[in-house]
Coordinates of C-alpha atoms and ligand atoms in Angstrom, one line a residue:
X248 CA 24.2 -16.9 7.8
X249 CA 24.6 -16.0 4.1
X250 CA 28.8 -15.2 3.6
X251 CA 28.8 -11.7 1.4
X252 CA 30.0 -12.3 -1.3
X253 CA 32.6 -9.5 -3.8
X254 CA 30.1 -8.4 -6.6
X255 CA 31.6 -8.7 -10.5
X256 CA 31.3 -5.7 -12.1
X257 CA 32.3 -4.4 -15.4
X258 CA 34.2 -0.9 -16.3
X259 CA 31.0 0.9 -16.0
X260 CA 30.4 -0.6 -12.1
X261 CA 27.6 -2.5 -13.1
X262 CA 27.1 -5.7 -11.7
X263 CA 27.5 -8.3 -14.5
X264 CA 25.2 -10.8 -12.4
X265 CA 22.3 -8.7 -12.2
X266 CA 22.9 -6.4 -15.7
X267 CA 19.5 -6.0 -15.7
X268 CA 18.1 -3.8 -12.2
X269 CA 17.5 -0.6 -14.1
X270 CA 17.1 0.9 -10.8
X271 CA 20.8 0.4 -10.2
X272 CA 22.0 1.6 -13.4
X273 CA 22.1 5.8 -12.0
X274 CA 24.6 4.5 -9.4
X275 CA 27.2 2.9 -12.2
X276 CA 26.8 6.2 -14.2
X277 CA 24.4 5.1 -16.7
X278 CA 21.9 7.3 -18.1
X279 CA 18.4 5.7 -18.2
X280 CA 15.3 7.6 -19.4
X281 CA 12.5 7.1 -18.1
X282 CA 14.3 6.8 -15.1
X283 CA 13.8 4.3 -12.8
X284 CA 11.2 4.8 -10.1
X285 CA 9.8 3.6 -6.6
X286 CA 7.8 5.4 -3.9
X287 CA 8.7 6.1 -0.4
X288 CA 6.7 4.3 2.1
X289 CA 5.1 2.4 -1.8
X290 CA 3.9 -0.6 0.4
X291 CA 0.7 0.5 3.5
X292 CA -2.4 1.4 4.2
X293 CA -3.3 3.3 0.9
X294 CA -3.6 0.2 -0.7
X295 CA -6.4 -2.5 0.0
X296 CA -4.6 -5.7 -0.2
X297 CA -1.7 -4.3 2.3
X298 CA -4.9 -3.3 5.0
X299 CA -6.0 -6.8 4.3
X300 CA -2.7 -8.7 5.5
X301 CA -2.4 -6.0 8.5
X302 CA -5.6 -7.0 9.6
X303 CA -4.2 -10.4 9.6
X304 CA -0.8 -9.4 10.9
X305 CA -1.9 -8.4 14.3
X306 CA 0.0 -5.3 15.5
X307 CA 2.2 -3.5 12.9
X308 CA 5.3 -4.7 14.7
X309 CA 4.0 -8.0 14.3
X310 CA 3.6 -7.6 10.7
X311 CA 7.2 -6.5 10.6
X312 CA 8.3 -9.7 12.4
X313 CA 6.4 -12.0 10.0
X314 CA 9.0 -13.1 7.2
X315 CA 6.5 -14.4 5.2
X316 CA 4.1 -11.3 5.6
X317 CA 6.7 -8.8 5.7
X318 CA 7.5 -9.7 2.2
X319 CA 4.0 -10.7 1.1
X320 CA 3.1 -6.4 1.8
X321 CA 6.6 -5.6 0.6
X322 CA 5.8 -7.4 -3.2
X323 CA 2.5 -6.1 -3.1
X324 CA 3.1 -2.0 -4.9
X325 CA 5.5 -4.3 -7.3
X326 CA 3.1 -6.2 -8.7
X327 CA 0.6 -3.6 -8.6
X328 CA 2.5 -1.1 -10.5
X329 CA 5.7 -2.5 -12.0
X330 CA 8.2 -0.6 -10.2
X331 CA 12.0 -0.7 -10.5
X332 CA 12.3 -1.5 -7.1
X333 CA 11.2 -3.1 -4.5
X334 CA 11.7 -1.6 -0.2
X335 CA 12.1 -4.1 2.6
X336 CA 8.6 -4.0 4.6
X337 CA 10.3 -3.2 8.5
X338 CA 10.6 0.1 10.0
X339 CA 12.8 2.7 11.1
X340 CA 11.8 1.9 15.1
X341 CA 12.3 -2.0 14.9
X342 CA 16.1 -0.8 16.0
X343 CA 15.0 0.9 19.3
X344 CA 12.9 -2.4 19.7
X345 CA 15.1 -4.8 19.1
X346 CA 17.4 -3.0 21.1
X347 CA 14.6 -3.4 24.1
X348 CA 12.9 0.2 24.1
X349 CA 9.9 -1.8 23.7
X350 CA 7.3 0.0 20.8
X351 CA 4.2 0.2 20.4
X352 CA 1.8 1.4 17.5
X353 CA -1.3 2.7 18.7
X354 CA -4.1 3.0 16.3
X355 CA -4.3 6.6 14.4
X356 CA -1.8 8.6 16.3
X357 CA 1.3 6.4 15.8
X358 CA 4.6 5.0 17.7
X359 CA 4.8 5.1 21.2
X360 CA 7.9 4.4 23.3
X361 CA 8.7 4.8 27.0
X362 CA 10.7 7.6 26.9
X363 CA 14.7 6.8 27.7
X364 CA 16.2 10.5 28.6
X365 CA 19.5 9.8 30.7
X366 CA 22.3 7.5 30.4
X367 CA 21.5 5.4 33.7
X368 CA 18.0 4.9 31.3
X369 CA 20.3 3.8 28.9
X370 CA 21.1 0.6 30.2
X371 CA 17.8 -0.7 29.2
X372 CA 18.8 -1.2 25.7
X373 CA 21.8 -3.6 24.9
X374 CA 23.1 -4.5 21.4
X375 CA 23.0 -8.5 22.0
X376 CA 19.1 -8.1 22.6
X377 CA 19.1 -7.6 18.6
X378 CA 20.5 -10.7 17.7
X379 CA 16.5 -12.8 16.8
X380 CA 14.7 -9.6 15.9
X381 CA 17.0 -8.7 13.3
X382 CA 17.7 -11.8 12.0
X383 CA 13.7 -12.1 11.0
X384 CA 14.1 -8.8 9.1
X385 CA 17.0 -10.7 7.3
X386 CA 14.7 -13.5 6.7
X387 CA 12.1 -11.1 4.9
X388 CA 14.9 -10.0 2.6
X389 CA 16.1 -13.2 1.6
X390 CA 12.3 -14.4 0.9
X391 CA 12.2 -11.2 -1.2
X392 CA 15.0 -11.7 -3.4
X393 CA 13.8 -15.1 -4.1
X394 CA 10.2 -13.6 -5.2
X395 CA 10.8 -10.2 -6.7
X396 CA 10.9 -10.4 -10.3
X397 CA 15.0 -10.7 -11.6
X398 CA 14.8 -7.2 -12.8
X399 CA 13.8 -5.4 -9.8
X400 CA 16.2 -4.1 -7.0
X401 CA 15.9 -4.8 -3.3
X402 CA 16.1 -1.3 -0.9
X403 CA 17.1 -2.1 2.5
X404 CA 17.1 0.6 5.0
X405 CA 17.7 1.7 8.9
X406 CA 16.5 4.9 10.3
X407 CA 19.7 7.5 11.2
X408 CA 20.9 7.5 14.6
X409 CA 19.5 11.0 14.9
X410 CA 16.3 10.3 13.5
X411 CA 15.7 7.5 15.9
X412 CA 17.0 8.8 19.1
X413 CA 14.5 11.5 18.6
X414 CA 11.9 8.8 19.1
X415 CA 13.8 7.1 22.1
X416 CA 14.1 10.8 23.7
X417 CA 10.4 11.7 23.1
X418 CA 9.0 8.4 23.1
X419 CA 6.8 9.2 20.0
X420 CA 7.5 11.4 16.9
X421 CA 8.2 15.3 17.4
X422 CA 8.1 18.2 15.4
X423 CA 10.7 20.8 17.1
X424 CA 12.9 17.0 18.5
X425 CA 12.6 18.7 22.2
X426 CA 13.5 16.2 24.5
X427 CA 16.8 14.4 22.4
X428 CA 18.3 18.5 21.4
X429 CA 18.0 19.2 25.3
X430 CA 19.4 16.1 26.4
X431 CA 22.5 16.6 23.2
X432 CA 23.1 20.4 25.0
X433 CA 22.7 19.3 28.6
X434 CA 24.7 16.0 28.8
X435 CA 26.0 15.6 25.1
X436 CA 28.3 12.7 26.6
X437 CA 24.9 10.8 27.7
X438 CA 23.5 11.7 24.7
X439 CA 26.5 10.5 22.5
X440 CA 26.5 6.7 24.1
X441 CA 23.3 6.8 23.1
X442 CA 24.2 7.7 19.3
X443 CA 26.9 5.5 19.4
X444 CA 24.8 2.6 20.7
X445 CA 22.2 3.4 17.8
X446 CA 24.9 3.9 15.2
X447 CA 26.6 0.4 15.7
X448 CA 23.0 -1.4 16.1
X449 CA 21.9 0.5 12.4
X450 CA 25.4 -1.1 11.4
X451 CA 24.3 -4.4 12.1
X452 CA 20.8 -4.2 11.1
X453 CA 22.1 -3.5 7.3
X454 CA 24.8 -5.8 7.5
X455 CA 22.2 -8.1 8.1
X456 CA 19.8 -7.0 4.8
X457 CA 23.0 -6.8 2.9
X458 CA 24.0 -9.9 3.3
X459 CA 20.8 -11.2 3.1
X460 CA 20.6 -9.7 -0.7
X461 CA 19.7 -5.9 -0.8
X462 CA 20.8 -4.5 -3.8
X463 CA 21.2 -0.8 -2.4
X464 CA 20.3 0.6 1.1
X465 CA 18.6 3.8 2.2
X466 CA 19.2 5.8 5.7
X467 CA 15.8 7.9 6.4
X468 CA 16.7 10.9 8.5
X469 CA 13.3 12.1 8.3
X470 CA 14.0 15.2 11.4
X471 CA 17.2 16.3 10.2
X472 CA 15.9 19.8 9.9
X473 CA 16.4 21.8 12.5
X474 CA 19.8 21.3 14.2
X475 CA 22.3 24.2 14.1
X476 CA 25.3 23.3 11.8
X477 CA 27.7 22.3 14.7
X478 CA 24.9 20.1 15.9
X479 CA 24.0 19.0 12.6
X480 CA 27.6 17.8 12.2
X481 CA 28.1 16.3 15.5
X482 CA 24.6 13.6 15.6
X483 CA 23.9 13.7 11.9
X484 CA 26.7 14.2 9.4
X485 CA 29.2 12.3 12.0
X486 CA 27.1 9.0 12.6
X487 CA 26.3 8.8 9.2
X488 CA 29.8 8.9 7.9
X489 CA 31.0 5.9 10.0
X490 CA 27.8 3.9 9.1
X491 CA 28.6 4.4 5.3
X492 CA 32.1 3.7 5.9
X493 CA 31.3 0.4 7.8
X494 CA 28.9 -0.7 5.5
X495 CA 30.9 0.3 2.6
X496 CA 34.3 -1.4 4.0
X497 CA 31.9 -5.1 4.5
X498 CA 30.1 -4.4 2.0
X499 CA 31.6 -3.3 -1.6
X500 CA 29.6 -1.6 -4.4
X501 CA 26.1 -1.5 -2.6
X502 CA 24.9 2.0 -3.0
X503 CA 23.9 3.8 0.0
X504 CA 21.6 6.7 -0.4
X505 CA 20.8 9.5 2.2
X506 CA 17.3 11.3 3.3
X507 CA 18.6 13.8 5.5
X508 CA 15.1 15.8 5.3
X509 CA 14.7 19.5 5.8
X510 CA 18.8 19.7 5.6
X511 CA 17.9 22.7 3.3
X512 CA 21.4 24.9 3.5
X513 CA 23.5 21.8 4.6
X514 CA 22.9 19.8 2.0
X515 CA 25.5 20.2 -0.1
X516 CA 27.7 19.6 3.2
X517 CA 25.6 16.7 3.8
X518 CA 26.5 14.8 0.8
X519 CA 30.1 15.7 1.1
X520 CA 31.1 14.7 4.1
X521 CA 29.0 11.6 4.4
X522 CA 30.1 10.4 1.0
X523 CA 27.0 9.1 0.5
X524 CA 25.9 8.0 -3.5
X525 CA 22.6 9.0 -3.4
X526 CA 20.6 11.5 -2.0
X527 CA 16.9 11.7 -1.6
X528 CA 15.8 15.2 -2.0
X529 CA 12.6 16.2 0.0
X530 CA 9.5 18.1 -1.4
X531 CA 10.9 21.4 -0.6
X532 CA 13.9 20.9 -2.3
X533 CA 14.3 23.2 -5.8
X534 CA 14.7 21.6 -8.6
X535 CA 17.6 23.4 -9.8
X536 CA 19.4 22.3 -6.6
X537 CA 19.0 18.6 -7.6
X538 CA 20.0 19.4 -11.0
X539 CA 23.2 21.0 -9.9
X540 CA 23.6 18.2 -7.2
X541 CA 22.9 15.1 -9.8
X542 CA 25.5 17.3 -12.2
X543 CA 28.5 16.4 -9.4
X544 CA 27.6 12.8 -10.0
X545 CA 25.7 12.3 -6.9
X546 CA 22.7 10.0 -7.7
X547 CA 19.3 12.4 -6.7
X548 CA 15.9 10.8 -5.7
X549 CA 12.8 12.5 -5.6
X550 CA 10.4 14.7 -4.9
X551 CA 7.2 14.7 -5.8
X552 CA 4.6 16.3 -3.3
X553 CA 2.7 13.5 -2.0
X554 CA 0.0 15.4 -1.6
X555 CA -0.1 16.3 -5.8
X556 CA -0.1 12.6 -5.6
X557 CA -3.2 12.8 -3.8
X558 CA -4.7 15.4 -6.1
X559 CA -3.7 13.8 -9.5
X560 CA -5.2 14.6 -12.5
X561 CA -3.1 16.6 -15.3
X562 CA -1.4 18.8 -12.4
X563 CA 0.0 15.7 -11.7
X564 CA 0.9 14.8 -15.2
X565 CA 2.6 18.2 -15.3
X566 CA 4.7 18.2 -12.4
X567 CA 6.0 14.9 -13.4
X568 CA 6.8 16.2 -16.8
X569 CA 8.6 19.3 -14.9
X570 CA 10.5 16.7 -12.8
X571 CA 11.7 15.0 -15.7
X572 CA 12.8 17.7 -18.1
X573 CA 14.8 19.0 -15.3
X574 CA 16.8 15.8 -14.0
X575 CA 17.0 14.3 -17.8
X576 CA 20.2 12.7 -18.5
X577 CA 21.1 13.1 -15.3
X578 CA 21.9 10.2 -12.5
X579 CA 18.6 10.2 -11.6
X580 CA 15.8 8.1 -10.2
X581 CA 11.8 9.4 -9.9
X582 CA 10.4 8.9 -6.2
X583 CA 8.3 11.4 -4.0
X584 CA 9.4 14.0 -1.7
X585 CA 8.1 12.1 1.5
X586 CA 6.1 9.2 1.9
X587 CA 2.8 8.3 0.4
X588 CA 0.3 9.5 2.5
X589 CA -2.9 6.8 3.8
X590 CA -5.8 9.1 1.7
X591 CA -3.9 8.3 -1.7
X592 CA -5.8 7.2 -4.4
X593 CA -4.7 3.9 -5.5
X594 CA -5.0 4.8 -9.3
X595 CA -3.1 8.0 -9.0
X596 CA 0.1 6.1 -8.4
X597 CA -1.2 4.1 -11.9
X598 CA -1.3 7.1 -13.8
X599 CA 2.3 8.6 -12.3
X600 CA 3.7 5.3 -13.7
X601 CA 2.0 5.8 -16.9
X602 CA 2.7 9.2 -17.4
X603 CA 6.7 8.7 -16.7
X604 CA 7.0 5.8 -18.9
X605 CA 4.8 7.0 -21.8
X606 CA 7.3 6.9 -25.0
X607 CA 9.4 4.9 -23.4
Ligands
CP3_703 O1 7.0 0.8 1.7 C1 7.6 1.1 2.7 O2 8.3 2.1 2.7 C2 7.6 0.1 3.8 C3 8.7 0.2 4.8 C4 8.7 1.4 5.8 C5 7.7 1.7 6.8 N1 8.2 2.8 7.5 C6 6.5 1.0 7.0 C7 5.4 1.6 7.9 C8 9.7 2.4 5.8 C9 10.9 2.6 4.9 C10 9.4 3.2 6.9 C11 10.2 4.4 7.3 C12 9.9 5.2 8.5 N2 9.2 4.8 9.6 C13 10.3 6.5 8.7 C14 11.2 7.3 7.7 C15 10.5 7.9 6.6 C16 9.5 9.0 6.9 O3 8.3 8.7 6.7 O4 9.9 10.0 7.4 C17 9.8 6.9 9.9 C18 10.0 8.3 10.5 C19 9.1 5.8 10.5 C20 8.4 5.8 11.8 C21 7.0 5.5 11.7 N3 6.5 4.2 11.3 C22 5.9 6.3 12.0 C23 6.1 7.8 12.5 C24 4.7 5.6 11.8 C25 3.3 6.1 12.1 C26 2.9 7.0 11.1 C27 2.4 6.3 9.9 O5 2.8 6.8 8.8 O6 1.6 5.4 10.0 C28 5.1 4.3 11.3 C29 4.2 3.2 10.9 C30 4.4 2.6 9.6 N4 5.6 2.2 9.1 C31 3.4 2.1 8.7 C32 4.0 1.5 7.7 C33 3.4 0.8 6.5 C34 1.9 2.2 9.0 C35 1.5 1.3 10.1 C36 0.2 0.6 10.0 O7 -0.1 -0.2 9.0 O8 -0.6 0.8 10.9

């Protein structure tokens, strides 16, 4: 196990080791224009050489258990396109796995879990299952420090606790989150082991990519959305704030950014309370919100439509332009609103790059 070690930094909070990750430079309160970029969900199936080492891979989980794979898929969009920085290739349901849910990816329609929905199902899932599975995710991230190229940063993520137990409640993904808000109103003790028991195995699962070398670490909280604000606080805000508190306490001047999707009104709150230094702003999210937002010194990510990334051409150019004048001199680094999408043409993610770094 690699011992974390205290990073030197200079007055400004940049890391005097690494000076030169332009991606990190928002989070020391530098200004950097272009500003840096990366793509949600950069590495997959839109791109030919990812389908090719899936195809080797086996499953998808297998893939994600595969050091050597894992960061094979993970360097790929880097290469391809230059970007400032590089995500860990895992997912947000290798917790739930680990943890003994057992997950599976079935072809064209996506995970599939066996459903856990009370706390005697609960005892299926243990935190010392996690120890091996994790530790090959850690693996991946220290074969991708040693390969990325010095100048690009290393995003480790987990899913949030809420995120994920709407996956262990359903057993697959879910628009209106049925099964885990009914289990949160009819037993919210139940329900809270459960968040408790995902919250400390997210914990370890970044520990683990931290100290394995991640320069900065994302929490996807892609269904968010649509709890009422005393719910919203209770199983998103709350879990949150202790896992940036953990990681923060073991982990010193590693910037943790939020995607608390759809959190529309509770944004603002969102970012308060969990003290994250990022936030990822989803498509539907004004720009004049993330302007205001970046103002408070907040570091904002996003939010391209993925599916103008899909359509390209000079709408695209325009958008990005929009973006750009918007967020300029702000703490500020370009990404899309969601993830890529499958049906994305290759070369529109060319000319995105193109068209935010022309001048520069
Ligand atoms: O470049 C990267 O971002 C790679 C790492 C990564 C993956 N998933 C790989 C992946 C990351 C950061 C994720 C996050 C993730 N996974 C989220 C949060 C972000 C979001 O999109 O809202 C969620 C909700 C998941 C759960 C998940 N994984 C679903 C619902 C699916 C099936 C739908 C889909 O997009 O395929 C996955 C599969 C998955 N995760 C793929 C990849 C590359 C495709 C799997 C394949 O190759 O068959």
């Amino acid at each position: 196990m690699i011992a974390s070690k205290p990073a030197i930094c200079d007055r400004n909070g940049v890391n005097q080791e690494t000076p030169d990750r332009r991606f990190m430079l928002p989070f020391a309160g530098r200004r950097v224009n272009p500003p840096p970029i990366w793509l949600m969900r950069q590495a997959g199936r839109y791109l030919p050489e990812y389908r090719k080492v899936r195809a080797e891979a086996g499953s998808f989980l297998d893939l994600c258990y595969k050091p050597r794979l894992a960061a094979e898929v993970s360097l790929q969009p880097v290469r391809r396109y230059g970007f400032d920085a590089a995500i860990l290739f895992s997912d947000i349901l290798v917790v739930p796995d680990a943890l003994g849910q057992g997950v599976r990816f079935v072809e064209g329609e996506g995970p599939r879990l066996d459903p856990i929905r009370s706390s005697e199902d609960l005892t299926r899932l243990a935190l010392a299952k996690t120890h091996d599975k994790f530790a090959l995710v850690s693996e991946t991230v220290e074969r991708l420090r040693r390969d990325l190229p010095r100048d690009t940063a290393l995003i480790g993520f987990c899913g949030a606790p809420w995120t994920v137990a709407v996956y262990v409640a359903e057993g697959r993904g879910s628009g209106d989150q049925r099964a885990a808000r009914s289990w949160a109103y009819r037993d919210p003790e139940g329900f809270g082991k459960l968040i408790e028991l995902l919250t400390d195995a997210s914990i370890e699962y970044l520990s683990g990519q931290a100290r394995a070398g991640a320069d900065a670490l994302q929490i996807f909280d892609s269904w968010a959305g649509s709890l009422p604000d005393d719910e919203f606080e209770r199983w998103v805000i709350g879990p949150t704030r202790r896992i940036v508190d953990v990681i923060r306490k073991r982990h010193s001047g590693l910037p943790i950014i939020g995607f608390p999707r759809g959190a529309g009104a509770v944004l603002h709150r969102y970012i308060e309370a969990t003290g994250v230094d990022g936030v990822s702003c989803d498509t539907a999210c004004p720009l004049a919100v993330m302007q205001r937002i970046a103002r408070g010194e907040t570091v904002v990510q996003g939010n391209l439509d993925p599916m103008l990334l899909v359509r390209g051409g000079e709408a695209l150019d325009r958008r990005v332009d929009d973006i750009c004048e918007v967020m300029h001199g702000l703490p500020f680094v370009f990404n899309l609103g969601h993830g890529i999408v499958p049906e994305t043409p290759p070369e529109n993610v060319t000319r995105l790059v193109k068209c935010l770094r022309r001048g520069a």
